[in-house]
Amino acid sequence: EDIAWGSLHMAATAACRGSVPSGGTGRWANAVVPAIAGYTCDKVCAEYYAPNAHVCDSAVTLMGYVKHTTKNLEKVGYYYNYGCGATHGSYIELNRSDNESLKRASYMTYCCCRYPL
């Protein structure tokens, strides 16, 4: 289960990296933080690592199939970018059990946070 969650977190990190033209800037590490129900990613990023508030660069919602593809042109996942200002009510990692990521294909939303200079 840790490998499944780790793979999802690496995919979210790569999605965040690719979602902004700069790829994330600044002299500090950028962060990928799970979305919080009832919050926007603007708010999640502002509260992350307080008082050193971060800004939201993107919000990525992604889902990948847990299987090996066997055909050309077969989809292996989906993604959305709802933007930093959308309030999230579902697709939240903290609402999932440890083994749930292995049981079904389901979306998860992550906030792409950058420390401004």
Short mmCIF file of N, CA and C in Angstrom, two decimals:
data_model
loop_
_atom_site.label_atom_id
_atom_site.label_comp_id
_atom_site.label_asym_id
_atom_site.label_seq_id
_atom_site.Cartn_x
_atom_site.Cartn_y
_atom_site.Cartn_z
N GLU A 1 0.81 -1.19 0.00
CA GLU A 1 0.00 0.00 0.00
C GLU A 1 0.85 1.25 0.00
N ASP A 2 1.99 1.24 0.72
CA ASP A 2 2.86 2.40 0.73
C ASP A 2 3.41 2.69 -0.67
N ILE A 3 3.68 1.64 -1.43
CA ILE A 3 4.18 1.84 -2.80
C ILE A 3 3.10 2.48 -3.66
N ALA A 4 1.86 2.08 -3.49
CA ALA A 4 0.76 2.67 -4.26
C ALA A 4 0.60 4.15 -3.91
N TRP A 5 0.60 4.48 -2.62
CA TRP A 5 0.48 5.88 -2.23
C TRP A 5 1.70 6.66 -2.68
N GLY A 6 2.88 6.08 -2.54
CA GLY A 6 4.09 6.77 -2.98
C GLY A 6 4.07 7.04 -4.47
N SER A 7 3.58 6.08 -5.24
CA SER A 7 3.47 6.27 -6.69
C SER A 7 2.50 7.39 -7.02
N LEU A 8 1.40 7.45 -6.29
CA LEU A 8 0.42 8.52 -6.50
C LEU A 8 1.04 9.88 -6.15
N HIS A 9 1.80 9.93 -5.06
CA HIS A 9 2.43 11.19 -4.67
C HIS A 9 3.48 11.63 -5.69
N MET A 10 4.23 10.69 -6.22
CA MET A 10 5.22 11.04 -7.27
C MET A 10 4.52 11.53 -8.52
N ALA A 11 3.40 10.90 -8.88
CA ALA A 11 2.63 11.35 -10.05
C ALA A 11 2.10 12.76 -9.82
N ALA A 12 1.60 13.05 -8.61
CA ALA A 12 1.11 14.38 -8.31
C ALA A 12 2.23 15.41 -8.37
N THR A 13 3.41 15.03 -7.88
CA THR A 13 4.56 15.93 -7.94
C THR A 13 4.94 16.23 -9.39
N ALA A 14 4.96 15.21 -10.22
CA ALA A 14 5.28 15.41 -11.63
C ALA A 14 4.21 16.26 -12.31
N ALA A 15 2.94 16.04 -11.96
CA ALA A 15 1.86 16.83 -12.54
C ALA A 15 1.99 18.29 -12.12
N CYS A 16 2.34 18.54 -10.88
CA CYS A 16 2.55 19.92 -10.43
C CYS A 16 3.71 20.55 -11.19
N ARG A 17 4.79 19.83 -11.31
CA ARG A 17 5.97 20.35 -12.02
C ARG A 17 5.63 20.72 -13.45
N GLY A 18 4.81 19.93 -14.10
CA GLY A 18 4.46 20.17 -15.49
C GLY A 18 3.30 21.12 -15.70
N SER A 19 2.64 21.54 -14.62
CA SER A 19 1.43 22.34 -14.78
C SER A 19 1.69 23.84 -14.85
N VAL A 20 2.90 24.25 -14.57
CA VAL A 20 3.22 25.69 -14.64
C VAL A 20 4.37 25.90 -15.61
N PRO A 21 4.31 26.98 -16.41
CA PRO A 21 5.35 27.21 -17.42
C PRO A 21 6.76 27.28 -16.84
N SER A 22 6.90 27.85 -15.64
CA SER A 22 8.22 27.97 -15.04
C SER A 22 8.69 26.66 -14.43
N GLY A 23 7.77 25.72 -14.24
CA GLY A 23 8.13 24.47 -13.58
C GLY A 23 8.28 24.64 -12.09
N GLY A 24 7.91 25.80 -11.57
CA GLY A 24 8.11 26.11 -10.16
C GLY A 24 9.41 26.87 -10.01
N THR A 25 9.35 28.01 -9.38
CA THR A 25 10.54 28.86 -9.26
C THR A 25 10.84 29.14 -7.81
N GLY A 26 11.92 29.83 -7.59
CA GLY A 26 12.31 30.24 -6.25
C GLY A 26 13.48 29.43 -5.74
N ARG A 27 14.04 29.91 -4.66
CA ARG A 27 15.21 29.22 -4.10
C ARG A 27 14.86 28.19 -3.05
N TRP A 28 13.58 28.07 -2.72
CA TRP A 28 13.11 27.07 -1.77
C TRP A 28 12.34 25.99 -2.52
N ALA A 29 12.28 24.82 -1.94
CA ALA A 29 11.55 23.72 -2.56
C ALA A 29 10.06 24.04 -2.63
N ASN A 30 9.46 23.67 -3.72
CA ASN A 30 8.01 23.79 -3.87
C ASN A 30 7.38 22.55 -3.23
N ALA A 31 6.09 22.64 -2.90
CA ALA A 31 5.45 21.55 -2.17
C ALA A 31 4.18 21.07 -2.86
N VAL A 32 3.92 19.79 -2.72
CA VAL A 32 2.67 19.19 -3.17
C VAL A 32 1.92 18.77 -1.90
N VAL A 33 0.72 19.32 -1.73
CA VAL A 33 -0.04 19.11 -0.50
C VAL A 33 -1.42 18.58 -0.86
N PRO A 34 -1.89 17.51 -0.21
CA PRO A 34 -3.24 17.02 -0.50
C PRO A 34 -4.29 18.11 -0.26
N ALA A 35 -5.27 18.15 -1.14
CA ALA A 35 -6.37 19.10 -0.97
C ALA A 35 -7.12 18.78 0.32
N ILE A 36 -7.77 19.80 0.88
CA ILE A 36 -8.55 19.66 2.11
C ILE A 36 -10.01 19.95 1.76
N ALA A 37 -10.92 19.10 2.22
CA ALA A 37 -12.35 19.28 1.94
C ALA A 37 -12.81 20.64 2.45
N GLY A 38 -13.51 21.38 1.60
CA GLY A 38 -14.04 22.68 1.96
C GLY A 38 -13.05 23.83 1.77
N TYR A 39 -11.82 23.52 1.36
CA TYR A 39 -10.80 24.54 1.15
C TYR A 39 -10.51 24.69 -0.35
N THR A 40 -10.02 25.85 -0.73
CA THR A 40 -9.43 26.02 -2.05
C THR A 40 -7.94 25.72 -1.91
N CYS A 41 -7.28 25.48 -3.01
CA CYS A 41 -5.82 25.29 -2.95
C CYS A 41 -5.13 26.61 -2.62
N ASP A 42 -5.74 27.75 -2.96
CA ASP A 42 -5.19 29.04 -2.52
C ASP A 42 -5.07 29.05 -1.00
N LYS A 43 -6.12 28.59 -0.31
CA LYS A 43 -6.13 28.58 1.16
C LYS A 43 -5.17 27.52 1.71
N VAL A 44 -5.17 26.32 1.11
CA VAL A 44 -4.27 25.26 1.57
C VAL A 44 -2.82 25.74 1.50
N CYS A 45 -2.45 26.32 0.36
CA CYS A 45 -1.06 26.78 0.19
C CYS A 45 -0.72 27.92 1.15
N ALA A 46 -1.69 28.82 1.38
CA ALA A 46 -1.45 29.93 2.30
C ALA A 46 -1.23 29.44 3.73
N GLU A 47 -1.89 28.34 4.10
CA GLU A 47 -1.76 27.82 5.47
C GLU A 47 -0.64 26.80 5.61
N TYR A 48 -0.14 26.27 4.49
CA TYR A 48 0.94 25.29 4.53
C TYR A 48 2.20 25.95 5.08
N TYR A 49 2.82 25.33 6.01
CA TYR A 49 4.10 25.76 6.58
C TYR A 49 4.04 27.19 7.11
N ALA A 50 2.90 27.55 7.72
CA ALA A 50 2.74 28.89 8.29
C ALA A 50 3.78 29.11 9.37
N PRO A 51 4.30 30.30 9.53
CA PRO A 51 3.86 31.55 8.92
C PRO A 51 4.51 31.83 7.56
N ASN A 52 5.25 30.90 7.02
CA ASN A 52 5.89 31.10 5.71
C ASN A 52 4.92 30.69 4.60
N ALA A 53 3.88 31.48 4.41
CA ALA A 53 2.81 31.14 3.48
C ALA A 53 3.33 30.92 2.06
N HIS A 54 2.77 29.93 1.42
CA HIS A 54 3.07 29.63 0.03
C HIS A 54 1.93 30.15 -0.84
N VAL A 55 2.16 30.24 -2.14
CA VAL A 55 1.11 30.60 -3.09
C VAL A 55 0.80 29.39 -3.94
N CYS A 56 -0.42 29.31 -4.40
CA CYS A 56 -0.84 28.19 -5.25
C CYS A 56 -0.46 28.47 -6.70
N ASP A 57 0.23 27.54 -7.31
CA ASP A 57 0.53 27.61 -8.74
C ASP A 57 -0.50 26.84 -9.55
N SER A 58 -1.05 25.78 -8.97
CA SER A 58 -1.96 24.91 -9.70
C SER A 58 -2.63 23.96 -8.72
N ALA A 59 -3.72 23.35 -9.18
CA ALA A 59 -4.39 22.29 -8.43
C ALA A 59 -4.60 21.15 -9.41
N VAL A 60 -4.05 19.99 -9.12
CA VAL A 60 -4.15 18.86 -10.05
C VAL A 60 -5.00 17.75 -9.45
N THR A 61 -5.90 17.24 -10.26
CA THR A 61 -6.73 16.10 -9.89
C THR A 61 -6.39 15.00 -10.88
N LEU A 62 -5.97 13.86 -10.37
CA LEU A 62 -5.51 12.80 -11.26
C LEU A 62 -5.95 11.44 -10.80
N MET A 63 -5.96 10.53 -11.75
CA MET A 63 -6.33 9.14 -11.51
C MET A 63 -5.60 8.28 -12.52
N GLY A 64 -5.00 7.22 -12.06
CA GLY A 64 -4.33 6.27 -12.95
C GLY A 64 -4.80 4.87 -12.66
N TYR A 65 -4.87 4.06 -13.69
CA TYR A 65 -5.27 2.67 -13.51
C TYR A 65 -4.11 1.87 -12.92
N VAL A 66 -4.42 0.99 -12.00
CA VAL A 66 -3.42 0.12 -11.37
C VAL A 66 -3.38 -1.18 -12.17
N LYS A 67 -2.77 -1.09 -13.34
CA LYS A 67 -2.63 -2.27 -14.20
C LYS A 67 -1.60 -1.98 -15.27
N HIS A 68 -1.11 -3.00 -15.87
CA HIS A 68 -0.18 -2.89 -16.98
C HIS A 68 -0.98 -2.78 -18.27
N THR A 69 -0.67 -1.80 -19.11
CA THR A 69 -1.39 -1.67 -20.38
C THR A 69 -0.89 -2.73 -21.36
N THR A 70 -1.78 -3.25 -22.15
CA THR A 70 -1.43 -4.33 -23.07
C THR A 70 -1.72 -3.99 -24.52
N LYS A 71 -2.21 -2.76 -24.78
CA LYS A 71 -2.56 -2.36 -26.14
C LYS A 71 -2.02 -0.97 -26.43
N ASN A 72 -1.69 -0.71 -27.68
CA ASN A 72 -1.35 0.64 -28.09
C ASN A 72 -2.56 1.54 -27.94
N LEU A 73 -2.34 2.77 -27.62
CA LEU A 73 -3.36 3.80 -27.52
C LEU A 73 -4.40 3.55 -26.42
N GLU A 74 -4.07 2.70 -25.46
CA GLU A 74 -4.96 2.46 -24.33
C GLU A 74 -4.70 3.52 -23.26
N LYS A 75 -5.75 4.15 -22.76
CA LYS A 75 -5.55 5.17 -21.72
C LYS A 75 -5.13 4.50 -20.41
N VAL A 76 -4.27 5.20 -19.68
CA VAL A 76 -3.81 4.68 -18.39
C VAL A 76 -4.21 5.60 -17.24
N GLY A 77 -4.87 6.71 -17.55
CA GLY A 77 -5.31 7.61 -16.49
C GLY A 77 -5.99 8.85 -17.04
N TYR A 78 -6.40 9.70 -16.11
CA TYR A 78 -7.07 10.96 -16.43
C TYR A 78 -6.52 12.05 -15.53
N TYR A 79 -6.69 13.31 -15.94
CA TYR A 79 -6.31 14.43 -15.08
C TYR A 79 -7.17 15.65 -15.37
N TYR A 80 -7.24 16.52 -14.38
CA TYR A 80 -7.93 17.80 -14.48
C TYR A 80 -7.08 18.84 -13.76
N ASN A 81 -7.27 20.10 -14.11
CA ASN A 81 -6.72 21.22 -13.34
C ASN A 81 -7.89 22.14 -13.07
N TYR A 82 -8.42 22.06 -11.85
CA TYR A 82 -9.56 22.87 -11.48
C TYR A 82 -9.18 24.30 -11.11
N GLY A 83 -7.90 24.57 -11.01
CA GLY A 83 -7.44 25.91 -10.64
C GLY A 83 -7.35 26.06 -9.13
N CYS A 84 -6.64 27.09 -8.73
CA CYS A 84 -6.37 27.30 -7.31
C CYS A 84 -7.57 27.80 -6.53
N GLY A 85 -8.56 28.38 -7.21
CA GLY A 85 -9.68 28.98 -6.52
C GLY A 85 -10.90 28.09 -6.34
N ALA A 86 -10.85 26.85 -6.84
CA ALA A 86 -11.99 25.94 -6.71
C ALA A 86 -12.01 25.31 -5.32
N THR A 87 -13.19 25.27 -4.71
CA THR A 87 -13.35 24.61 -3.41
C THR A 87 -13.49 23.11 -3.63
N HIS A 88 -12.77 22.33 -2.84
CA HIS A 88 -12.75 20.89 -3.02
C HIS A 88 -13.62 20.20 -1.99
N GLY A 89 -14.46 19.29 -2.45
CA GLY A 89 -15.33 18.56 -1.55
C GLY A 89 -15.18 17.06 -1.68
N SER A 90 -14.58 16.63 -2.75
CA SER A 90 -14.36 15.20 -2.95
C SER A 90 -12.96 15.01 -3.53
N TYR A 91 -12.61 13.78 -3.81
CA TYR A 91 -11.28 13.45 -4.33
C TYR A 91 -10.19 13.82 -3.32
N ILE A 92 -10.46 13.62 -2.05
CA ILE A 92 -9.55 14.02 -0.98
C ILE A 92 -8.84 12.79 -0.42
N GLU A 93 -7.50 12.86 -0.36
CA GLU A 93 -6.72 11.72 0.12
C GLU A 93 -7.06 11.35 1.56
N LEU A 94 -7.27 12.33 2.41
CA LEU A 94 -7.52 12.04 3.83
C LEU A 94 -8.85 11.35 4.07
N ASN A 95 -9.71 11.29 3.05
CA ASN A 95 -10.98 10.57 3.17
C ASN A 95 -10.84 9.10 2.77
N ARG A 96 -9.65 8.65 2.46
CA ARG A 96 -9.43 7.29 1.95
C ARG A 96 -8.73 6.42 2.97
N SER A 97 -9.04 5.13 2.93
CA SER A 97 -8.31 4.18 3.77
C SER A 97 -7.01 3.81 3.07
N ASP A 98 -6.10 3.20 3.81
CA ASP A 98 -4.79 2.85 3.25
C ASP A 98 -4.89 1.97 2.02
N ASN A 99 -5.80 1.01 2.02
CA ASN A 99 -5.85 0.07 0.89
C ASN A 99 -6.80 0.52 -0.21
N GLU A 100 -7.46 1.64 -0.06
CA GLU A 100 -8.44 2.08 -1.04
C GLU A 100 -7.82 2.45 -2.38
N SER A 101 -6.59 2.93 -2.38
CA SER A 101 -5.96 3.31 -3.65
C SER A 101 -5.72 2.09 -4.53
N LEU A 102 -5.66 0.91 -3.94
CA LEU A 102 -5.44 -0.31 -4.71
C LEU A 102 -6.74 -0.95 -5.17
N LYS A 103 -7.86 -0.63 -4.54
CA LYS A 103 -9.12 -1.30 -4.83
C LYS A 103 -9.83 -0.79 -6.07
N ARG A 104 -9.70 0.50 -6.35
CA ARG A 104 -10.48 1.06 -7.45
C ARG A 104 -9.76 2.25 -8.06
N ALA A 105 -10.13 2.56 -9.26
CA ALA A 105 -9.62 3.76 -9.90
C ALA A 105 -10.44 4.94 -9.39
N SER A 106 -9.78 5.92 -8.83
CA SER A 106 -10.46 7.06 -8.26
C SER A 106 -9.56 8.29 -8.32
N TYR A 107 -10.17 9.44 -8.47
CA TYR A 107 -9.42 10.68 -8.54
C TYR A 107 -8.92 11.12 -7.17
N MET A 108 -7.83 11.88 -7.17
CA MET A 108 -7.30 12.53 -5.98
C MET A 108 -6.85 13.92 -6.40
N THR A 109 -7.02 14.90 -5.52
CA THR A 109 -6.64 16.28 -5.82
C THR A 109 -5.49 16.71 -4.92
N TYR A 110 -4.52 17.39 -5.53
CA TYR A 110 -3.35 17.90 -4.83
C TYR A 110 -3.13 19.36 -5.18
N CYS A 111 -2.66 20.12 -4.21
CA CYS A 111 -2.36 21.53 -4.39
C CYS A 111 -0.86 21.69 -4.65
N CYS A 112 -0.52 22.48 -5.64
CA CYS A 112 0.86 22.73 -6.03
C CYS A 112 1.26 24.09 -5.45
N CYS A 113 2.05 24.06 -4.39
CA CYS A 113 2.35 25.26 -3.60
C CYS A 113 3.80 25.69 -3.79
N ARG A 114 3.99 27.02 -3.92
CA ARG A 114 5.33 27.60 -4.15
C ARG A 114 5.59 28.67 -3.10
N TYR A 115 6.79 28.68 -2.58
CA TYR A 115 7.20 29.72 -1.65
C TYR A 115 7.60 30.96 -2.44
N PRO A 116 6.90 32.08 -2.27
CA PRO A 116 7.22 33.28 -3.06
C PRO A 116 8.45 33.99 -2.51
N LEU A 117 9.14 34.66 -3.38
CA LEU A 117 10.29 35.47 -2.94
C LEU A 117 10.01 36.93 -3.13
#
